[in-house]
Amino acid sequence: MRAVALVLVTGCSFVYNPANIDHSIDSNTADVEVIADVDPTMLKLTDVWPTQVYEGAGTGGARPALVVIYGHQIAEDAVVTITPPAVKIVSTTIAGDHNFIALALEADDDGLDNDGTSEPLTIGVTQRGGTYSDVLDASKLSLVHLNALITTAVTRPLYSQIAITGPLAIAADATKPRLQLHAIGGISITGAVTANAAGATPGPGGCAGGAIGADGAAQNAAMQDCAGRGHAVAGGLDGAGGGGAGFAIKGDAAPTSGGDGGDAVPSMQLANLAASVPAGGGGGAKAAGTGGSAGGGGGGSVEITAGGDISIPMGISANGGKAADVSGGGGGGGGAGGVILVRSGGTATLGTLSVARGEPGSRAMNALAGNPGGAGSVGRTRVDAANVTTSNYTGPMFVAPPVVSLDQVTTLVLRGAIGETTMTGQVIDRDGDTVSTFAPSFNGAGMTSSSTTQTLKAGYNRVCVTVAGGNAFTLPESTNCTEIAFLPH
C-alpha cells in the first residue's frame, strides 16, 4: 500500500494542499473518451496533472508519484523522457484511446539544503521510433525540493524523509505547539518519541494545569480551547481538591467535596486535531493558611505522517502530568493524557503508544487537613496503516492501490476500524469536482468488503476516505487519499 492526506499535493496521498482544490463540488458524470485509431503524425501534448512532484516520492516505502499527461494521438509505442533526470520514470502506461499517459515517478533526496525551491521539468514524447515528437511546456511541471531530517531539530512542516538515530524527546513547555512530523518518503526514529507533561506544564500542544484555586488553563499555546479542563473549588477549611481533566472520558472529580472533572471532548476518530486539545487538571483549592497544589498539565499532541514506512520501535508517549504533592490544603487534579496520530502509506512498525492520565497530588502523612484531587483521564490514539493490527482506533488506509486502472469502475481495498460504518469516501477529479461517492464498511478483520467499488473519470483521480466528523478539504488529518489514473482502453 502506498497512499495517504496533509499539506501539499504529491504522489503520496495523504499529503495535499486543500487550496489547490476547487471547493465547488458538483457531481460529475465520469467521462470516457471514444476510442479511435491513432494518427502518430498528429501527436500533441496539452497538459499534465498534478503540476508538482515532491522530493522523496517513491522512496522509503512510499508509493511513486502519479503524473498524468493529457494529449492527442499518442501512439502505443510512445517513449517519455523527463529532464533533468533527477526525477526517474518508474513506469509508463499509455491509454488505448490515445489521449493519456500515466507516469509513476521517483524523486530521491538530493542531500542539498534547498528546501522549498522548485525546478522546472521538461516532458518529451517520441513515437514511431523517434520520427514524431512533442515537448510539453516546462512551466507545466516542477520538482519541489525538500530537505531530509536527520537531527532532533524539527524546523519545517514537511521533509523528503526523516531518519533520526536515538530518541526524540520534546520537553514539556506551555508555549510549544503540537509536534508534527511529516515526510513524503519514510520516517525512522530508533529511540522513543516523548511529548509528556511535567507537573503543571503541558506537553507540546497541551493545556496547562490550573494554579491553586483555579481551573485548568482555558487555552493552549495555539489559542485553541481547552474544552475538557478540570475545575477547582475555592476555600473551605479542609481545602477540597481540584477536579481532574477530561478527554477520552470525563476526568475524575475530587473524591470529597471538590472540583468536578472536565468533560470528555473530542471523538475517538481524532477528526479535528485543533479541537482535540489535551486538557490540564484543575488546581487544588486553598484551605485557609495551609496552601494547596496546582493541577497537572495535559499530555502533548503528536502527529506523525509519512507517505512511506514508519518505524518507531521504542514507541511514543504523550502522558498527562501529575499534580504537585501537598503538605497541607487540597491536592490538584491530574492532567489528561495526550493525543497520538500516526499515518503511514507503507507499513507501521510501532512500539507502545502511551497517553496515560496524570495522577492527583498525594498528601504527606503528617499534612494538615485537606482532600486529594481527581485523576485525569486517558488520551486518544489513532493509527492508520495498511498492515496495522492494534488496539488503537484504526483510521482508513488503502491497501496496495494501483497507480493505473484500465477499468472505470474499480475495486479498492482499505483497512480500518473493525465494524466501522461511519466513514465516507469520494472520488475527486483534477478540477476538484466529485466524480462519485461511496460508504466503506469494515468487517471483523478490519478490512473492506470486496464489493466496495469506485467510479473513476478518464485521466487523474484522487480517491479519499474520511472518518466521521472530518472534512476532506479543510481537515486533512481526518482523511487519507490515494491517486489513480483511469486510462480508457
XYZ file of C-alpha atoms in Angstrom:
489
model
C 0.000 0.000 0.000
C 1.316 3.430 -0.666
C -1.025 6.335 -0.160
C -2.116 8.969 2.308
C -3.982 13.317 3.377
C -1.650 16.788 4.885
C -0.133 19.821 3.355
C 0.918 19.584 -0.253
C -0.081 17.844 -3.500
C 2.250 14.876 -4.015
C 2.438 11.291 -5.100
C 1.978 10.236 -1.501
C -1.644 10.651 -0.959
C -2.275 11.936 2.498
C -0.116 14.960 1.965
C -2.018 17.578 -0.026
C -2.928 21.241 -0.187
C -6.661 21.992 0.048
C -6.008 25.370 -1.601
C -5.263 23.525 -4.861
C -8.770 22.075 -4.992
C -11.844 23.842 -6.268
C -14.315 23.711 -3.368
C -17.386 23.901 -5.617
C -18.065 20.209 -5.508
C -20.580 19.478 -8.224
C -21.227 15.851 -9.026
C -19.929 14.893 -12.480
C -20.728 12.035 -14.772
C -17.410 10.318 -15.365
C -16.496 10.781 -18.996
C -14.793 8.180 -21.180
C -13.179 9.123 -24.471
C -14.344 7.448 -27.684
C -11.568 5.089 -28.735
C -10.341 5.625 -32.283
C -7.319 4.680 -34.421
C -4.202 6.737 -33.779
C -2.549 9.098 -36.283
C 1.060 9.253 -34.985
C 1.866 12.251 -37.171
C -0.605 14.384 -35.192
C 0.925 13.858 -31.736
C 0.081 16.744 -29.399
C 0.739 17.131 -25.654
C -1.626 19.592 -23.969
C -1.302 19.373 -20.180
C -0.127 17.434 -17.146
C -1.581 16.850 -13.680
C -0.598 17.209 -10.873
C 1.738 20.104 -11.575
C 4.314 19.263 -8.878
C 6.399 16.278 -7.844
C 7.936 16.308 -4.366
C 11.389 15.134 -3.408
C 11.090 11.843 -1.549
C 8.302 10.436 -3.732
C 8.695 6.720 -4.323
C 11.338 6.292 -1.592
C 11.308 4.756 1.891
C 8.352 2.524 1.079
C 6.300 5.395 -0.350
C 4.198 4.980 -3.445
C 5.644 6.600 -6.589
C 4.206 9.968 -7.564
C 1.467 9.769 -10.195
C 1.570 12.236 -13.094
C -0.955 12.075 -15.959
C -0.039 13.598 -19.332
C -3.013 14.820 -21.357
C -2.820 14.971 -25.153
C -3.975 13.600 -28.510
C -2.843 10.946 -30.982
C -0.450 9.267 -28.541
C 0.689 6.004 -30.118
C 1.183 2.746 -28.268
C 4.965 2.904 -28.849
C 5.366 6.405 -27.366
C 8.517 6.921 -25.283
C 8.551 9.546 -22.478
C 11.601 11.405 -21.211
C 11.928 13.845 -18.301
C 14.774 16.316 -17.927
C 16.668 16.964 -15.787
C 16.875 13.294 -14.780
C 16.594 13.944 -11.015
C 13.104 12.502 -11.394
C 13.101 8.872 -12.527
C 10.317 7.249 -14.514
C 9.333 4.011 -12.759
C 6.612 3.011 -15.214
C 4.768 4.353 -18.252
C 1.211 3.365 -19.238
C -0.422 4.616 -22.453
C -4.202 4.818 -22.765
C -5.839 2.814 -25.517
C -7.865 5.891 -26.509
C -4.538 7.671 -27.288
C -5.312 10.688 -25.071
C -3.410 9.955 -21.820
C -0.078 8.728 -20.490
C 0.247 7.780 -16.815
C 3.711 8.042 -15.267
C 4.864 6.611 -11.944
C 7.801 8.763 -10.783
C 10.525 8.540 -8.145
C 12.414 11.542 -6.766
C 15.299 10.663 -4.446
C 16.530 13.155 -1.860
C 19.456 15.104 -3.328
C 21.129 15.760 0.020
C 21.153 19.526 -0.503
C 19.829 22.298 1.728
C 17.332 23.559 -0.848
C 14.007 23.200 0.935
C 11.034 24.714 -0.884
C 12.807 25.571 -4.136
C 11.249 24.441 -7.426
C 12.956 23.059 -10.516
C 11.144 23.012 -13.889
C 10.784 19.606 -15.513
C 10.549 19.127 -19.270
C 8.477 16.222 -20.592
C 9.182 14.966 -24.093
C 7.378 12.237 -26.042
C 8.602 10.495 -29.195
C 6.845 7.761 -31.181
C 7.281 5.561 -34.234
C 10.956 5.143 -33.473
C 11.520 8.831 -32.838
C 10.020 10.027 -36.110
C 7.360 12.112 -34.400
C 7.738 14.070 -31.170
C 6.332 16.803 -28.986
C 7.507 18.577 -25.828
C 5.316 19.844 -23.012
C 5.997 23.373 -21.806
C 8.437 23.222 -18.848
C 6.171 25.558 -16.874
C 3.588 22.755 -16.607
C 5.512 20.524 -14.172
C 8.114 21.115 -11.486
C 10.121 19.233 -8.859
C 9.747 20.697 -5.352
C 12.890 20.157 -3.290
C 12.614 19.186 0.361
C 15.292 18.615 2.970
C 15.774 15.394 4.892
C 15.616 15.444 8.712
C 18.405 13.549 10.468
C 18.606 15.535 13.728
C 16.109 16.221 16.506
C 15.677 19.862 15.458
C 12.216 19.883 13.856
C 12.044 23.203 11.991
C 9.936 22.584 8.872
C 6.387 21.395 8.161
C 7.453 18.778 5.580
C 10.556 16.706 4.809
C 11.600 14.388 1.996
C 12.418 11.734 4.607
C 13.114 11.527 8.343
C 15.854 9.331 9.797
C 16.711 10.078 13.436
C 19.149 7.881 15.341
C 18.196 7.841 19.000
C 15.240 9.341 20.869
C 13.194 12.418 20.024
C 12.270 13.986 23.356
C 10.185 17.157 23.338
C 10.305 18.817 26.748
C 7.118 19.965 28.465
C 6.510 23.580 27.506
C 3.287 25.601 27.601
C 4.489 27.726 24.650
C 5.060 24.902 22.156
C 2.525 23.818 19.517
C 1.848 20.152 18.846
C 4.649 18.020 17.442
C 4.159 17.410 13.716
C 6.464 15.161 11.700
C 5.579 14.884 8.017
C 7.590 13.141 5.292
C 6.945 12.360 1.643
C 9.062 9.209 1.993
C 9.671 7.164 5.122
C 10.173 8.005 8.812
C 12.606 6.117 11.048
C 13.294 7.045 14.697
C 15.335 4.459 16.576
C 14.593 5.806 20.071
C 11.381 6.711 21.833
C 9.337 9.807 20.925
C 8.191 11.593 24.077
C 5.879 14.591 24.473
C 4.837 14.245 28.100
C 3.595 16.852 30.549
C 5.735 17.599 33.612
C 3.735 18.674 36.638
C 1.537 21.640 35.718
C 3.469 22.255 32.482
C 1.821 20.569 29.482
C 3.427 18.627 26.691
C 3.605 20.389 23.273
C 0.108 21.406 22.198
C -1.452 20.530 25.560
C -3.112 22.710 28.181
C -1.508 23.790 31.456
C -2.768 22.697 34.837
C -4.588 25.304 36.902
C -2.956 27.266 39.695
C -4.061 26.852 43.299
C -7.779 27.547 43.495
C -8.148 27.910 39.702
C -9.487 25.789 36.848
C -7.121 24.330 34.273
C -5.907 26.700 31.550
C -8.629 27.973 29.197
C -6.433 27.871 26.048
C -3.170 26.332 24.890
C -0.209 27.936 23.082
C -2.062 27.879 19.750
C -5.043 29.697 21.352
C -7.176 26.575 20.993
C -9.853 25.998 23.623
C -9.091 23.606 26.455
C -12.675 22.422 26.476
C -12.056 19.484 28.805
C -10.189 21.310 31.556
C -10.719 20.272 35.143
C -12.334 22.539 37.737
C -11.256 23.715 41.163
C -13.311 24.611 44.206
C -12.028 27.516 46.254
C -11.827 27.732 50.023
C -13.082 25.589 52.834
C -11.158 24.770 55.953
C -10.371 21.314 54.663
C -9.376 22.574 51.206
C -11.250 20.452 48.682
C -9.105 19.163 45.796
C -9.312 20.317 42.179
C -11.020 18.181 39.550
C -9.104 16.019 37.059
C -9.063 16.925 33.367
C -11.465 15.293 30.948
C -10.547 13.934 27.500
C -11.332 10.430 26.315
C -13.704 10.114 29.235
C -14.736 12.617 31.885
C -11.986 13.388 34.384
C -12.394 12.184 37.950
C -13.941 14.656 40.343
C -12.130 15.296 43.590
C -13.311 12.491 45.902
C -14.617 14.694 48.721
C -16.472 17.988 48.150
C -14.035 19.014 45.448
C -13.908 20.345 41.913
C -15.547 18.469 39.076
C -13.624 16.650 36.371
C -13.536 18.165 32.907
C -15.945 16.817 30.306
C -14.828 14.440 27.559
C -14.418 16.469 24.408
C -13.108 15.078 21.121
C -14.207 11.997 19.219
C -12.080 8.864 19.269
C -11.646 9.289 15.494
C -9.480 12.426 16.027
C -11.124 14.029 13.004
C -10.121 17.531 14.130
C -6.797 17.893 15.938
C -7.442 21.572 16.709
C -10.432 20.503 18.779
C -8.596 17.548 20.319
C -6.553 19.528 22.839
C -5.218 17.569 25.846
C -6.685 19.469 28.777
C -4.963 20.305 32.057
C -6.220 19.480 35.531
C -7.838 21.964 37.879
C -5.834 23.498 40.702
C -6.242 22.371 44.290
C -8.479 24.551 46.422
C -6.602 26.505 49.077
C -7.542 25.878 52.687
C -7.080 28.830 54.974
C -3.401 29.202 55.800
C -2.458 25.729 54.594
C -1.763 26.152 50.885
C -2.746 23.596 48.238
C -1.280 22.340 44.951
C -1.570 23.171 41.272
C -3.135 20.723 38.813
C -1.230 18.601 36.311
C -0.819 19.672 32.695
C -2.231 17.823 29.705
C -0.012 15.467 27.719
C 1.341 16.545 24.362
C -0.257 16.275 20.929
C 1.732 14.285 18.355
C 1.042 13.799 14.636
C 3.395 11.637 12.566
C 2.529 11.234 8.872
C 4.590 9.520 6.165
C 3.925 8.588 2.571
C 6.125 5.552 3.181
C 7.090 3.280 6.050
C 7.161 4.425 9.689
C 9.469 2.706 12.165
C 9.416 3.835 15.809
C 10.061 0.557 17.680
C 10.598 2.232 21.061
C 7.125 3.771 20.988
C 5.540 7.180 21.514
C 4.281 8.738 24.742
C 2.178 11.823 25.485
C 1.280 11.316 29.113
C -0.615 13.704 31.384
C 1.136 15.472 34.254
C 0.861 14.563 37.933
C -0.393 17.324 40.215
C 2.052 18.612 42.808
C 2.158 16.875 46.170
C 0.978 18.901 49.168
C 1.814 19.159 52.851
C -1.425 20.991 53.543
C -4.551 22.118 51.733
C -6.240 20.487 48.763
C -4.455 18.469 46.113
C -4.722 19.427 42.439
C -6.284 17.274 39.744
C -4.150 15.279 37.321
C -3.747 16.264 33.667
C -5.386 14.424 30.787
C -3.415 12.076 28.590
C -2.418 13.460 25.209
C -3.078 12.770 21.523
C -1.119 10.496 19.172
C -1.984 10.228 15.467
C 0.208 8.052 13.225
C -0.442 7.665 9.481
C 1.698 5.511 7.200
C 1.274 4.988 3.473
C 3.526 1.934 3.797
C 3.986 -0.179 6.892
C 3.940 0.981 10.514
C 6.322 -0.646 12.991
C 5.497 0.884 16.360
C 6.254 0.258 19.998
C 3.741 1.114 22.712
C 1.642 4.256 22.286
C 1.086 5.748 25.741
C -1.403 8.512 26.560
C -1.685 7.794 30.279
C -3.636 10.012 32.640
C -1.962 12.230 35.196
C -2.441 11.353 38.858
C -3.592 13.799 41.554
C -1.127 15.160 44.058
C -0.578 12.998 47.142
C -0.632 14.327 50.713
C 2.062 13.667 53.312
C 1.042 11.577 56.313
C 1.584 14.495 58.689
C -0.133 17.058 56.469
C -2.814 19.407 57.681
C -6.382 18.545 56.749
C -7.131 18.592 53.054
C -8.619 16.413 50.335
C -6.860 14.969 47.282
C -7.815 15.954 43.744
C -9.206 13.765 40.983
C -7.141 11.894 38.410
C -7.086 12.952 34.783
C -8.489 10.741 32.023
C -6.592 8.813 29.370
C -5.913 10.403 25.992
C -6.608 9.299 22.427
C -4.638 7.419 19.778
C -5.250 6.623 16.112
C -3.080 4.554 13.789
C -3.686 4.444 10.020
C -1.654 1.858 8.091
C -2.350 -0.981 5.684
C -0.654 -3.557 7.915
C -1.786 -2.376 11.345
C -3.242 -4.736 13.939
C -3.661 -2.742 17.113
C -5.961 -1.927 19.997
C -5.741 1.744 18.999
C -8.516 3.230 16.897
C -7.723 2.497 13.238
C -8.357 5.112 10.580
C -8.930 4.225 6.906
C -5.900 3.335 4.778
C -5.690 1.966 1.234
C -4.083 -1.434 0.814
C -1.825 -1.728 -2.269
C -3.860 0.635 -4.505
C -2.945 0.556 -8.223
C -1.320 3.565 -9.858
C -3.308 2.862 -13.038
C -6.728 1.315 -13.590
C -7.958 0.218 -17.004
C -11.496 -0.164 -15.631
C -13.732 2.820 -14.973
C -15.455 1.004 -12.114
C -12.707 -0.402 -9.939
C -12.403 -2.074 -6.550
C -10.066 -0.723 -3.892
C -9.284 -2.393 -0.580
C -8.979 -0.460 2.693
C -8.108 -1.285 6.271
C -9.971 0.488 9.054
C -11.692 0.114 12.400
C -13.419 -3.238 12.948
C -17.159 -2.927 12.365
C -16.915 0.756 11.386
C -19.664 2.036 9.073
C -19.420 5.813 9.598
C -16.569 6.631 7.205
C -17.299 8.302 3.860
C -15.438 8.138 0.554
C -15.331 10.169 -2.605
C -13.546 10.256 -5.957
C -12.310 13.741 -6.889
C -11.061 14.724 -10.357
C -8.268 17.160 -11.190
C -10.661 20.119 -11.061
C -11.783 19.311 -7.516
C -15.191 18.053 -8.635
C -16.699 14.944 -7.074
C -16.988 12.117 -9.587
C -18.600 9.565 -7.263
C -19.121 8.777 -3.595
C -19.097 5.555 -1.593
C -19.525 4.366 2.006
C -16.988 1.710 3.038
C -17.746 -0.745 5.808
C -15.183 -2.823 7.678
C -15.576 -6.450 8.664
C -14.371 -8.345 11.716
C -10.818 -8.321 10.358
C -10.880 -4.559 9.822
C -10.967 -4.889 6.024
C -13.455 -3.551 3.495
C -15.716 -5.873 1.587
C -14.619 -6.777 -1.931
C -17.877 -5.231 -3.190
C -16.629 -1.707 -2.362
C -16.216 -0.077 -5.778
C -15.491 3.401 -7.067
C -16.320 5.043 -10.389
C -13.355 6.899 -11.887
C -13.020 9.614 -14.502
C -10.744 9.374 -17.526
C -7.340 10.767 -16.533
C -6.389 11.769 -12.986
C -8.423 10.791 -9.891
C -7.920 11.276 -6.151
C -9.817 8.747 -4.050
C -10.294 9.790 -0.416
C -11.845 8.275 2.699
C -12.748 10.432 5.709
C -13.501 9.479 9.319
C -16.754 10.551 10.954
C -16.799 14.271 11.733
C -14.000 15.022 9.276
C -13.721 17.044 6.081
C -11.508 16.081 3.142
C -10.903 19.723 2.180
C -10.439 21.526 5.491
C -9.291 18.810 7.924
C -6.535 16.808 6.206
C -5.871 14.876 9.424
C -9.315 13.306 9.000
C -8.701 11.968 5.517
C -6.423 9.535 3.694
C -6.241 9.525 -0.079
C -4.667 7.722 -2.992
C -4.169 8.847 -6.593
C -5.219 6.691 -9.540
C -5.167 7.228 -13.298
C -8.063 5.725 -15.242
C -6.901 5.033 -18.797
C -9.690 4.032 -21.233
C -8.807 1.068 -23.460
